[in-house]
Amino acid sequence: MSIKNKRQKQAKLLRIFRKVHRKTGALLFIFFFLISVTGLLLGWKKHSNGIILSKSYQGTSTDLKNWLPIDRLHKNACKILHDSISPKLSSKIDRIDIRKNKGMVKFIFEDHYWSIQLDGATGQLLHIGQRRSDYIENIHDGSILDKYFETTNGQIKLIYTSVMGLALISFTITGFWLWYGPKRMRKKRTVKSIE
């Protein structure tokens, strides 16, 4: 194959990569923007002074022997949720975060973004917080769409993360080639002119 044909093939490949890079970027711009902004916010959540992630408050005892039973703490959390926020909110628990070293138990609810922190020993309210970090994470990974459309098996999240992951791989490959390809062509041209 002649040098001219090789250069034409390389130039054609560069045009294809540029087209794929440009079209993928245009099609997925809003999603890349959302992922980058939410990723940045998630990276800063522990340094947001309680705006994105609520501070963990200190209870009165770190000795589990002094703590109330989880069932009683759960009932207190549900009562506080309904009395302080809204009686219409679901009290279905997503998870219970036990912080022994803080003497605190955090109840995180499944159907909304509220959390209740209680003193593990007394059951007293330490903090009511909105789980903004969970909301941001749901936007970041696409699971907000599963919640919105009430799907239970996470298919939308799976499709979303697959498309975005493949697009990022495509951007990496095409972007590298768009940077490296012209350098390679110039280098070959320089070598040929020296000969």
XYZ file of C-alpha atoms in Angstrom:
195
model
C 0.000 0.000 0.000
C 1.379 3.408 -0.951
C 2.070 6.156 1.572
C -0.629 8.285 -0.046
C -3.220 5.511 0.466
C -2.142 5.085 4.107
C -2.513 8.814 4.712
C -5.942 8.810 3.074
C -7.036 5.896 5.288
C -5.751 7.665 8.401
C -7.485 10.903 7.372
C -10.731 8.994 6.765
C -10.447 7.299 10.175
C -9.890 10.700 11.808
C -13.011 12.078 10.099
C -15.067 9.096 11.338
C -13.760 9.498 14.905
C -14.427 13.253 14.805
C -17.994 12.607 13.619
C -18.642 9.969 16.324
C -17.102 12.241 18.965
C -19.160 15.270 17.890
C -22.498 13.434 17.521
C -22.141 11.514 20.785
C -21.276 14.743 22.566
C -24.255 16.569 21.078
C -26.697 13.751 21.850
C -25.559 13.182 25.425
C -24.511 16.720 26.382
C -27.198 17.225 29.036
C -26.472 13.826 30.620
C -22.714 14.466 30.750
C -23.429 17.878 32.260
C -25.698 16.345 34.945
C -23.194 13.600 35.747
C -20.322 16.070 36.084
C -22.266 18.534 38.284
C -23.738 15.831 40.519
C -20.367 14.066 40.734
C -18.759 17.314 41.832
C -21.456 17.862 44.474
C -21.090 14.288 45.754
C -17.346 14.752 46.013
C -17.907 17.809 48.203
C -20.821 16.459 50.279
C -18.832 15.917 53.492
C -17.360 19.421 53.196
C -20.645 21.259 52.558
C -21.287 22.338 56.182
C -24.432 20.188 56.360
C -26.024 21.526 53.181
C -25.629 18.363 51.078
C -24.982 15.796 53.823
C -26.347 16.324 57.323
C -23.828 16.436 60.122
C -23.823 13.396 62.445
C -24.760 14.576 65.928
C -23.422 13.218 69.230
C -25.631 11.168 71.567
C -25.184 10.709 75.318
C -23.702 7.198 75.444
C -21.462 5.092 73.199
C -22.070 1.978 75.331
C -24.640 -0.225 73.585
C -25.782 -1.652 76.952
C -27.257 1.749 77.735
C -29.145 2.036 74.455
C -32.864 1.603 73.947
C -34.084 -1.327 71.804
C -34.090 -0.604 68.052
C -37.862 -1.183 67.911
C -38.467 1.596 70.437
C -36.050 3.931 68.642
C -37.841 3.154 65.373
C -41.216 4.057 66.875
C -39.779 7.343 68.185
C -38.340 8.160 64.745
C -41.680 7.469 63.011
C -43.579 9.596 65.567
C -41.134 12.476 65.095
C -41.386 12.112 61.299
C -45.183 12.362 61.369
C -45.387 15.039 64.090
C -42.599 17.304 62.834
C -42.665 16.923 59.046
C -45.941 15.426 57.762
C -48.351 12.693 58.882
C -48.742 11.752 55.203
C -45.113 10.620 54.771
C -44.370 6.909 54.612
C -42.494 5.497 57.604
C -41.056 2.619 55.542
C -37.383 2.302 56.472
C -34.648 2.111 53.834
C -31.849 1.611 56.347
C -30.848 2.212 59.914
C -27.414 3.751 60.363
C -26.029 2.934 63.814
C -23.124 5.154 64.847
C -21.905 3.566 68.073
C -18.945 5.940 68.405
C -21.373 8.889 68.172
C -24.051 7.348 70.434
C -26.520 7.997 67.620
C -28.943 6.108 65.384
C -30.051 7.535 62.023
C -33.284 6.325 60.412
C -33.347 6.787 56.647
C -36.710 6.400 54.970
C -37.327 4.700 51.637
C -40.032 6.744 49.938
C -38.700 10.244 50.607
C -35.476 12.054 51.419
C -35.898 12.691 55.164
C -33.785 11.227 57.949
C -34.132 11.302 61.725
C -31.145 11.138 64.084
C -31.874 9.943 67.621
C -29.809 9.570 70.755
C -29.307 5.798 71.069
C -29.590 5.842 74.888
C -32.489 8.274 75.421
C -34.366 8.133 72.101
C -34.397 11.934 72.035
C -34.285 13.770 68.737
C -30.811 14.961 67.737
C -31.549 16.136 64.194
C -34.086 16.070 61.376
C -32.380 16.260 58.005
C -33.076 16.118 54.315
C -30.952 13.584 52.447
C -29.895 15.896 49.625
C -26.869 13.690 48.967
C -29.168 10.714 48.290
C -31.253 12.826 45.908
C -28.120 14.022 44.092
C -26.820 10.441 43.926
C -30.143 9.282 42.430
C -29.802 11.932 39.702
C -26.142 11.002 39.180
C -26.787 7.287 38.589
C -30.185 7.614 36.885
C -32.131 5.783 39.600
C -34.300 8.900 40.042
C -36.075 7.785 36.855
C -36.771 4.351 38.362
C -38.288 6.112 41.395
C -40.303 8.497 39.213
C -41.696 5.731 36.993
C -41.998 3.404 40.019
C -40.017 0.546 38.507
C -38.774 -1.963 41.044
C -36.019 -3.769 39.196
C -33.780 -0.797 38.287
C -33.935 -1.311 34.507
C -33.815 2.407 33.714
C -30.731 2.849 35.900
C -29.085 -0.135 34.197
C -29.770 1.237 30.706
C -28.722 4.764 31.720
C -25.434 3.701 33.310
C -24.677 1.354 30.390
C -25.272 4.059 27.765
C -23.276 6.660 29.709
C -20.421 4.228 30.431
C -20.181 3.185 26.773
C -20.367 6.836 25.689
C -17.524 7.730 28.043
C -15.439 4.865 26.654
C -16.250 6.072 23.126
C -15.278 9.654 24.055
C -12.008 8.469 25.547
C -11.036 6.432 22.459
C -12.167 8.963 19.874
C -10.741 11.886 21.856
C -7.379 10.165 22.171
C -7.311 9.381 18.466
C -8.311 12.939 17.564
C -5.310 14.116 19.585
C -2.843 11.390 18.569
C -3.854 10.792 14.924
C -2.738 14.184 13.546
C 0.545 13.965 15.510
C 1.169 10.555 13.971
C 0.390 11.835 10.474
C 2.720 14.853 10.918
C 5.487 12.604 12.236
C 5.214 10.314 9.204
C 5.201 13.325 6.889
C 8.362 14.657 8.584
C 10.104 11.283 8.297
C 9.176 11.038 4.595
C 10.462 14.534 3.834
C 13.799 13.740 5.532
C 14.211 10.627 3.375
